[in-house]
Coordinates of C-alpha atoms in Angstrom, one line a residue:
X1 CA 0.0 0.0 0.0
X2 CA 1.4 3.4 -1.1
X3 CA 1.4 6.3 1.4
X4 CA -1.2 8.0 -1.1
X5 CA -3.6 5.1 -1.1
X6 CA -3.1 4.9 2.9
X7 CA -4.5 8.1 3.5
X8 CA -7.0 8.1 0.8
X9 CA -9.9 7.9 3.7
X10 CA -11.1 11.6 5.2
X11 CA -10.7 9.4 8.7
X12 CA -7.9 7.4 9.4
X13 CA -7.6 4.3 11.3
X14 CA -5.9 2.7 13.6
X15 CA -2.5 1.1 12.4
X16 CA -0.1 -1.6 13.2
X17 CA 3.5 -0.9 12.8
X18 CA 6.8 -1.9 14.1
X19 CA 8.8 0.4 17.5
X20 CA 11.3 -0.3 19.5
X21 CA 9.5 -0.8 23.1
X22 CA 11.3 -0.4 26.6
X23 CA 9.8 -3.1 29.1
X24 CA 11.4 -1.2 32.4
X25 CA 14.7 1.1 33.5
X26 CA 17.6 -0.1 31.3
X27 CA 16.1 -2.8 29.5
X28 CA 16.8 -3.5 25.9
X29 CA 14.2 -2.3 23.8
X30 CA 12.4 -5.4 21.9
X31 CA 11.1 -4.7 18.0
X32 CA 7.1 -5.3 18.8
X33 CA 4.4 -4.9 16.4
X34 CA 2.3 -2.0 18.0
X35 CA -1.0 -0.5 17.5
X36 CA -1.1 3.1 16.6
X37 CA -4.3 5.0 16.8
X38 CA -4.9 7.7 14.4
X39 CA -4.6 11.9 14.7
X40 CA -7.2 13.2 17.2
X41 CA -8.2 16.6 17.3
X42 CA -5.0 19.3 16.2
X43 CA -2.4 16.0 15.9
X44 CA -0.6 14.4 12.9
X45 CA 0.5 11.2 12.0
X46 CA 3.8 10.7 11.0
X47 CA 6.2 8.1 9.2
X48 CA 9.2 8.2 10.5
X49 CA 12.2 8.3 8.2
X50 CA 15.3 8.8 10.9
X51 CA 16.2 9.5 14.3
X52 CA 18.9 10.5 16.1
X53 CA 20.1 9.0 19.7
X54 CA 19.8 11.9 21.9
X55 CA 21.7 11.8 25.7
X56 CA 18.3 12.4 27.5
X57 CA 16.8 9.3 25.9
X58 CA 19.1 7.5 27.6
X59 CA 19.0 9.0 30.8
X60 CA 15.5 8.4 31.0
X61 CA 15.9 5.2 30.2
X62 CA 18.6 4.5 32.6
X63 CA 16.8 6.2 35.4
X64 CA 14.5 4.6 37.9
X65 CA 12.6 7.9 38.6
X66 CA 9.9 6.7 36.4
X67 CA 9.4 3.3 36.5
X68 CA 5.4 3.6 36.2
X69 CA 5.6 4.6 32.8
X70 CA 6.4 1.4 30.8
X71 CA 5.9 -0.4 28.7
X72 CA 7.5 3.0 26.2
X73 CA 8.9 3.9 23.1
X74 CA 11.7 6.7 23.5
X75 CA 12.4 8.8 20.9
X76 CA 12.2 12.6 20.6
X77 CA 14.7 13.8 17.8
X78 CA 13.4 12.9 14.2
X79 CA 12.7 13.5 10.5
X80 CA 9.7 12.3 8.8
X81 CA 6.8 12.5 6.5
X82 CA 3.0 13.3 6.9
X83 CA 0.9 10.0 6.8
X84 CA -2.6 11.4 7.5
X85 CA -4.2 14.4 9.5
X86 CA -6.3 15.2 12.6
X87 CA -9.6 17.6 12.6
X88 CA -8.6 20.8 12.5
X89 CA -5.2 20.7 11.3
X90 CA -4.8 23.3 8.7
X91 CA -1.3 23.6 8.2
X92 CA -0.1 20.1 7.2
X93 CA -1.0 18.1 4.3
X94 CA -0.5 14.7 3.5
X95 CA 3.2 14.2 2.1
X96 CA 5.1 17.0 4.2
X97 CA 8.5 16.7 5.4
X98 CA 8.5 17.8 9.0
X99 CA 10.7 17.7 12.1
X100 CA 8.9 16.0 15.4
X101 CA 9.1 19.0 18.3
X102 CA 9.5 17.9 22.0
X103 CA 8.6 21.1 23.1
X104 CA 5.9 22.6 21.3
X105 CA 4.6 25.8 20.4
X106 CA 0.6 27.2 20.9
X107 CA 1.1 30.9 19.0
X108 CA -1.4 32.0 21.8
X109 CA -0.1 31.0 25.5
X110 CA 1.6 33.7 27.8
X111 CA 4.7 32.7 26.9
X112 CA 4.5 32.2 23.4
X113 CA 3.5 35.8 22.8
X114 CA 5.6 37.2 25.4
X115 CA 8.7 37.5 23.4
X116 CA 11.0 36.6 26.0
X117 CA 10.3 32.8 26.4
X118 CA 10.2 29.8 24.5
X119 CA 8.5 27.5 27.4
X120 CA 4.8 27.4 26.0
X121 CA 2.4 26.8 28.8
X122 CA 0.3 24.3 26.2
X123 CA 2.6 22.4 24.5
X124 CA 5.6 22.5 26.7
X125 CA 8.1 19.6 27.5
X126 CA 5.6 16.1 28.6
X127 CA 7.0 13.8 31.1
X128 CA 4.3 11.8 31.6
X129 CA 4.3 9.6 28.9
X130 CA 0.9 11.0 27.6
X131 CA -0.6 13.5 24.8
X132 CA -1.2 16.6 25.3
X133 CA -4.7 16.8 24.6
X134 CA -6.7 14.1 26.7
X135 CA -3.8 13.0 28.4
X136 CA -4.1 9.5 26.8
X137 CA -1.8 7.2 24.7
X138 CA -1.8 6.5 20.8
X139 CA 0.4 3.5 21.1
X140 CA -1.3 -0.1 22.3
X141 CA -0.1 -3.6 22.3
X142 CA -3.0 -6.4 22.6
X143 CA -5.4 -3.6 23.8
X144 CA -3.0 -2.4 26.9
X145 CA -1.4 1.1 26.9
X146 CA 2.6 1.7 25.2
X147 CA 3.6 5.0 27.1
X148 CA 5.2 8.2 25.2
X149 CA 8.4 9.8 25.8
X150 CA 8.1 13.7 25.2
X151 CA 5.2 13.2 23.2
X152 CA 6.9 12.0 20.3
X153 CA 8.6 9.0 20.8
X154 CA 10.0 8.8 17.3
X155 CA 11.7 5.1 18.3
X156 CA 8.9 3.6 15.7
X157 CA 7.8 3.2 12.5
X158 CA 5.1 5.9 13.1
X159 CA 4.1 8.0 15.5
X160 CA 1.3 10.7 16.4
X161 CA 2.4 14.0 17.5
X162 CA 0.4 17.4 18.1
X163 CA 0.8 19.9 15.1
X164 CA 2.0 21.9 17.4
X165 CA 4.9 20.0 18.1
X166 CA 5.8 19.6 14.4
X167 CA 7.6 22.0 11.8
X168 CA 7.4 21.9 8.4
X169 CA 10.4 21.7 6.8
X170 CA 11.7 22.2 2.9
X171 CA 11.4 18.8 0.9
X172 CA 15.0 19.2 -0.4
X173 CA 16.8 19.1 3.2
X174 CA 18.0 15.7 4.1
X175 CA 16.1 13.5 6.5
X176 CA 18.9 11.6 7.8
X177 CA 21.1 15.1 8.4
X178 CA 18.0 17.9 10.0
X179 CA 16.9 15.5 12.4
X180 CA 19.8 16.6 14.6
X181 CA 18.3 20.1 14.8
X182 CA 14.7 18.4 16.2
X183 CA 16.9 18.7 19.4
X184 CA 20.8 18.5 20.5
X185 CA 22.4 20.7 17.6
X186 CA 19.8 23.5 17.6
X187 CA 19.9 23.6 21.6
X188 CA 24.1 24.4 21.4
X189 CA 23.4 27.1 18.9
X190 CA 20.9 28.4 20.4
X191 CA 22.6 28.2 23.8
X192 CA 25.4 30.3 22.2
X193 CA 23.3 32.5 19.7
X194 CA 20.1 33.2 22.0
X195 CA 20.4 32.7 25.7
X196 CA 24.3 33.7 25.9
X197 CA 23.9 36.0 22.8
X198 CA 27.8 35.4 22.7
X199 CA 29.6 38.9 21.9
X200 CA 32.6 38.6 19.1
X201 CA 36.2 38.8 20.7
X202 CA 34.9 36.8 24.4
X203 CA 36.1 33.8 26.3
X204 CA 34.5 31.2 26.4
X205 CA 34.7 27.4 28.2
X206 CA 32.1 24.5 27.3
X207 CA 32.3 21.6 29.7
X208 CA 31.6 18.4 27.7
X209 CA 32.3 17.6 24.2
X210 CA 29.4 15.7 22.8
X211 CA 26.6 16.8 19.8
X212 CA 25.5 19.9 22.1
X213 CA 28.9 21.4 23.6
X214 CA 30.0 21.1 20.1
X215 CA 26.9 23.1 18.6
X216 CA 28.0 25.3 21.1
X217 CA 31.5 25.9 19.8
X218 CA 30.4 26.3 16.5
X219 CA 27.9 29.3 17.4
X220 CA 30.6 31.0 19.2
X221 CA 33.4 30.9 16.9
X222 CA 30.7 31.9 14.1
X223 CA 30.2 34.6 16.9
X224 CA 33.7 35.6 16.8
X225 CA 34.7 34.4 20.1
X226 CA 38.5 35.1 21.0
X227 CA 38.9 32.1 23.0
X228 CA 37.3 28.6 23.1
X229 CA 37.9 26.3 25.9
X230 CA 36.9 23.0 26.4
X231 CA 36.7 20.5 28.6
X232 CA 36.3 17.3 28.2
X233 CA 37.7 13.8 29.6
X234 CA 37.7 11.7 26.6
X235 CA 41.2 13.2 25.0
X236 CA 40.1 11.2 21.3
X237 CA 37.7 14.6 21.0
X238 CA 40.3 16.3 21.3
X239 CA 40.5 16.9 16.8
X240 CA 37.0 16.9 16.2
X241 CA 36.3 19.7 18.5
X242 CA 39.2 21.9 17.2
X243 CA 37.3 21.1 14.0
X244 CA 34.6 22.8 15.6
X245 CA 36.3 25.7 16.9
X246 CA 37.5 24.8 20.2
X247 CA 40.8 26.7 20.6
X248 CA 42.0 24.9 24.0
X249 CA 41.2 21.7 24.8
X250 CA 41.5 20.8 28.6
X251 CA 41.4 17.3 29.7
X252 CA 40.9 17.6 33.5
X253 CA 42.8 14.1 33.8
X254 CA 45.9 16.0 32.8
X255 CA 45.7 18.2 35.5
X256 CA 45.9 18.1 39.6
X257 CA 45.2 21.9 39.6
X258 CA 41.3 22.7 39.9
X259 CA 39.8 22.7 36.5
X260 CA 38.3 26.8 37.5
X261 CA 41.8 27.7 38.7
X262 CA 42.8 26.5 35.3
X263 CA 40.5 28.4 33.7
X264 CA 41.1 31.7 35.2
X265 CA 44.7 31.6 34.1
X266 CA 44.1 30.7 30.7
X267 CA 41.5 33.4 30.4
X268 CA 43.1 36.1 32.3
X269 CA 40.6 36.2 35.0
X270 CA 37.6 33.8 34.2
X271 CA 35.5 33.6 30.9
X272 CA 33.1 35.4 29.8
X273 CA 30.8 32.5 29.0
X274 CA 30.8 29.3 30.6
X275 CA 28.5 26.3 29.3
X276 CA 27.5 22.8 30.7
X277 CA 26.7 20.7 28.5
X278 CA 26.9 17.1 30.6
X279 CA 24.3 17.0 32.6
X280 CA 25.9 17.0 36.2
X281 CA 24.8 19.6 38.9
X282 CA 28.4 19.6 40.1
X283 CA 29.7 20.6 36.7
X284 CA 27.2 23.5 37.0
X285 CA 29.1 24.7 40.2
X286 CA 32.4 23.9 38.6
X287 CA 30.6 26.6 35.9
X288 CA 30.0 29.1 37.6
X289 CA 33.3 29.2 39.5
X290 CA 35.5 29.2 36.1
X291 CA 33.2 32.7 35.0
X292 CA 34.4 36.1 35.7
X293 CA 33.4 38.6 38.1
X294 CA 30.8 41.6 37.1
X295 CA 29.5 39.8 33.8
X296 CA 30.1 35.9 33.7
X297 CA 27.5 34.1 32.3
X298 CA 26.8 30.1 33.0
X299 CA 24.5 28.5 30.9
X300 CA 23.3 25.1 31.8
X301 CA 22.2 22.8 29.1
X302 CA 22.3 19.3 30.0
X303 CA 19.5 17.2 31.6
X304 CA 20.9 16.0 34.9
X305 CA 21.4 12.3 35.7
X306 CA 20.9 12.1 39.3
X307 CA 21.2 14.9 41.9
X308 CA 19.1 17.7 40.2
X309 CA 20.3 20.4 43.1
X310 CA 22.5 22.7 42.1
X311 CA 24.7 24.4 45.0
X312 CA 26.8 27.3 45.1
X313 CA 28.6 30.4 47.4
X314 CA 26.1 33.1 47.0
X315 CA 29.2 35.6 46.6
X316 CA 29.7 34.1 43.2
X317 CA 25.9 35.7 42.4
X318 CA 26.9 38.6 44.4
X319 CA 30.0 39.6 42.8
X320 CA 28.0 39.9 39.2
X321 CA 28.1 36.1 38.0
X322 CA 24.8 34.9 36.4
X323 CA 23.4 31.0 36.5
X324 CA 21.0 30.7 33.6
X325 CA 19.3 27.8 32.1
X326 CA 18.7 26.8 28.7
X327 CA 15.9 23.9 27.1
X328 CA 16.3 23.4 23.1
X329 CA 18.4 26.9 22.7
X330 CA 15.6 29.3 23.6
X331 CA 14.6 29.1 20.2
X332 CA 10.7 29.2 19.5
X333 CA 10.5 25.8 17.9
X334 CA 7.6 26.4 15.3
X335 CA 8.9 29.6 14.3
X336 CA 12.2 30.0 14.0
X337 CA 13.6 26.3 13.7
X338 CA 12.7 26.7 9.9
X339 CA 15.4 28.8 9.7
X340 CA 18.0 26.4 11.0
X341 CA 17.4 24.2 8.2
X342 CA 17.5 26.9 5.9
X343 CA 21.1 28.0 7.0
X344 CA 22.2 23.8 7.0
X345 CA 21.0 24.1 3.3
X346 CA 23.2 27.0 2.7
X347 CA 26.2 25.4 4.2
X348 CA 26.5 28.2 7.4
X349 CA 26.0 25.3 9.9
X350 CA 27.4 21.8 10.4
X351 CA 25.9 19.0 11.0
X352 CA 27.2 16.0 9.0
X353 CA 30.4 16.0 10.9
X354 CA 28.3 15.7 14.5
X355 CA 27.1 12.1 13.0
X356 CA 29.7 9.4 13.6
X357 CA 27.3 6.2 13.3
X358 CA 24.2 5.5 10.7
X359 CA 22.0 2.1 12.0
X360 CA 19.1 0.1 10.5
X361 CA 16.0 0.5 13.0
X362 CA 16.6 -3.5 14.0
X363 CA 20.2 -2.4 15.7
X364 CA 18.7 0.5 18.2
X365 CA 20.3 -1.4 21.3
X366 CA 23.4 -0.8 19.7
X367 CA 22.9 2.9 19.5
X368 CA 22.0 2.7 23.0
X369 CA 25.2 1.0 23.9
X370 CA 27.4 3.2 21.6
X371 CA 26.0 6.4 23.8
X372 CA 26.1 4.7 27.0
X373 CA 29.5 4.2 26.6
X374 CA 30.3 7.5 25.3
X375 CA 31.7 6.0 21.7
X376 CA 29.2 8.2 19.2
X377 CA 28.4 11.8 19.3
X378 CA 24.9 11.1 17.5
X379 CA 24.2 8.0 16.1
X380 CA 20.8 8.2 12.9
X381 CA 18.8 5.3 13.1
X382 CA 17.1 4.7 9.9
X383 CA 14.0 3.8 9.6
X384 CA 12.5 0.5 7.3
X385 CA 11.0 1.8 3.6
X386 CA 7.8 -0.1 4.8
X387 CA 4.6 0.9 4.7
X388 CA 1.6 0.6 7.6
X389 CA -1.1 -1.4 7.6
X390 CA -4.8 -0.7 8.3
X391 CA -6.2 -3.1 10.9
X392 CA -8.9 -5.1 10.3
X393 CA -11.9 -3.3 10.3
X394 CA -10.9 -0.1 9.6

């Protein structure tokens, strides 16, 4: 059956396709046939054609915090392809290449209209492994409830997602390359371009190396940042983020001396603008203390793994430092993500040399493995060129 003659109907059905489920907390995912219901109100249906490994899938999956919501398909960074359309949804057809949003945007909410925040009040960040709408599940096995992971879970063949947390993206950009800025590459830009708004001729120090901390060092020396420090304890990213525009690349293995100590030498003083991209409350600390007096800036990217308190001397705030967080770059997703793809297109941003594995759907517990052990930066899974099929009955 052709995607055409799948969606030929004015009202879907329900679907059974192939995802990768989680059974608990750091269990291997198993290939299950799955159940997918069609777009409610204001959603889309979407066939996946890739999806990148993002850190935060796997911290969720590693941790124990929420063991409730399983069975669950993971999944939040991905390219794909308009299979059929809720009521009410007016700007996607049938057939459009979109990016799958894990933070949506309304148009209408408090913050979306505010101008100064990116954290819509209707579609923001989901946690609880339902829609948005009627907090209920599209996914099903045997008639019993598959959870969702940020309300995309893109670790399947299809998926249903709110327009709302969907952009619509030119046919001509590469699936298997733009599904890195449905999350981890557009957050270090936008960490760099929008919440730090990095001046030309700073100094700068990005704590960990991986797909974000490098999208960082890319949008500060396209900033014109004087210095670029980074730390990192893997020394093998040592090229690859020198590539990127690091300038100094600390290993703090190397070094007895505290890693801000370190920092204020090199710098003169303390940088201007510090970044943590790991994902470790400590590391924010460690931040702040390697920023200068009167204007440093921290920026804290990464989702934490345990311990989400951060702690520090309050004469660091006093004597001018600022602690400032970041979720997917500030960047309004609907409205200005477009843009990103636009400047990929025109060679003005990397993103091919951020992907250092391409997997068939079937290996996904590789990709797993690859990121647990810190071996890949991101790591496409690409989907099956399979089509759905209707249920009986439908």
């Amino acid at each position: 059956m052709s995607l055409t003659d799948s969606v030929q109907n004015k009202q879907p059905g329900v679907i059974t396709c192939k995802a990768a489920v989680a059974w608990g907390p750091g269990k291997p995912m198993v290939i299950e046939e799955v159940e997918l219901s069609p777009p409610q109100s204001m959603e889309i249906r979407v066939k996946v054609v890739c999806t990148s490994l993002c850190r935060s899938d796997v911290t969720a999956w590693l941790s124990q915090a929420q063991a409730s919501i399983y069975p669950r398909i993971f999944g939040h960074e991905a390219s794909g392809i308009v299979e059929s359309v809720g009521e009410g949804v007016t700007e996607f057809v049938e057939g459009d290449h979109v990016l799958t949003l894990f933070t949506g945007e309304c148009m209408s909410c408090r913050h979306c209209t505010s101008g100064k925040s990116n954290i819509c009040q209707v579609l923001g960040l989901k946690r609880d492994g339902v829609m948005h709408g009627d907090q209920k599940t599209r996914f099903s096995i045997k008639g019993k409830p598959v959870y969702h992971y940020c309300a995309v879970s893109s670790f399947s063949e299809y998926t249903v997602v709110h327009s709302g947390c969907a952009v619509k993206v030119s046919p001509i950009a590469p699936l298997d390359k733009i599904c890195l800025l449905s999350c981890g590459a557009a957050a270090g830009l936008g960490a760099a371009w929008k919440v730090a708004n990095i001046s030309e001729g700073s100094k700068v120090v990005i704590f960990g190396l991986g797909t974000v901390g490098l999208s960082v060092a890319q949008g500060a020396k396209m900033r014109g940042a004087s210095q670029i420090i980074g730390v990192d304890m893997m020394q093998e990213k040592c090229e690859k983020a020198k590539a990127f525009g690091v300038t100094d690349f600390l290993n703090p293995n190397d070094t007895d001396e505290p890693i801000p100590q370190v920092i204020n030498r090199l710098t003169g003083g303390g940088a201007d603008y510090a970044f943590e991209c790991i994902g470790d409350t400590g590391m924010v600390t460690t931040a702040l203390q390697s920023c200068c007096d009167g204007w440093g800036l921290t920026v804290t990217l990464g989702v934490p793994k345990q311990r989400p308190e951060v702690t520090a001397h309050f004469g660091l705030l006093l004597n001018g430092r600022t602690l400032t967080g970041s979720l997917f770059g500030g960047w309004k997703p609907k409205s200005e993500i477009p843009s990103l793809v636009e400047m990929y297109l025109k060679k003005e941003i990397e993103l091919d040399d951020l992907i250092t594995h391409n997997l068939p759907f079937e290996d996904i517990n590789t990709a797993f493995d690859l990121m647990k052990n810190g071996t890949c930066l991101r790591c496409v899974i690409h989907m099956p060129e399979i089509e759905c099929f209707p249920m009986a009955g439908n």
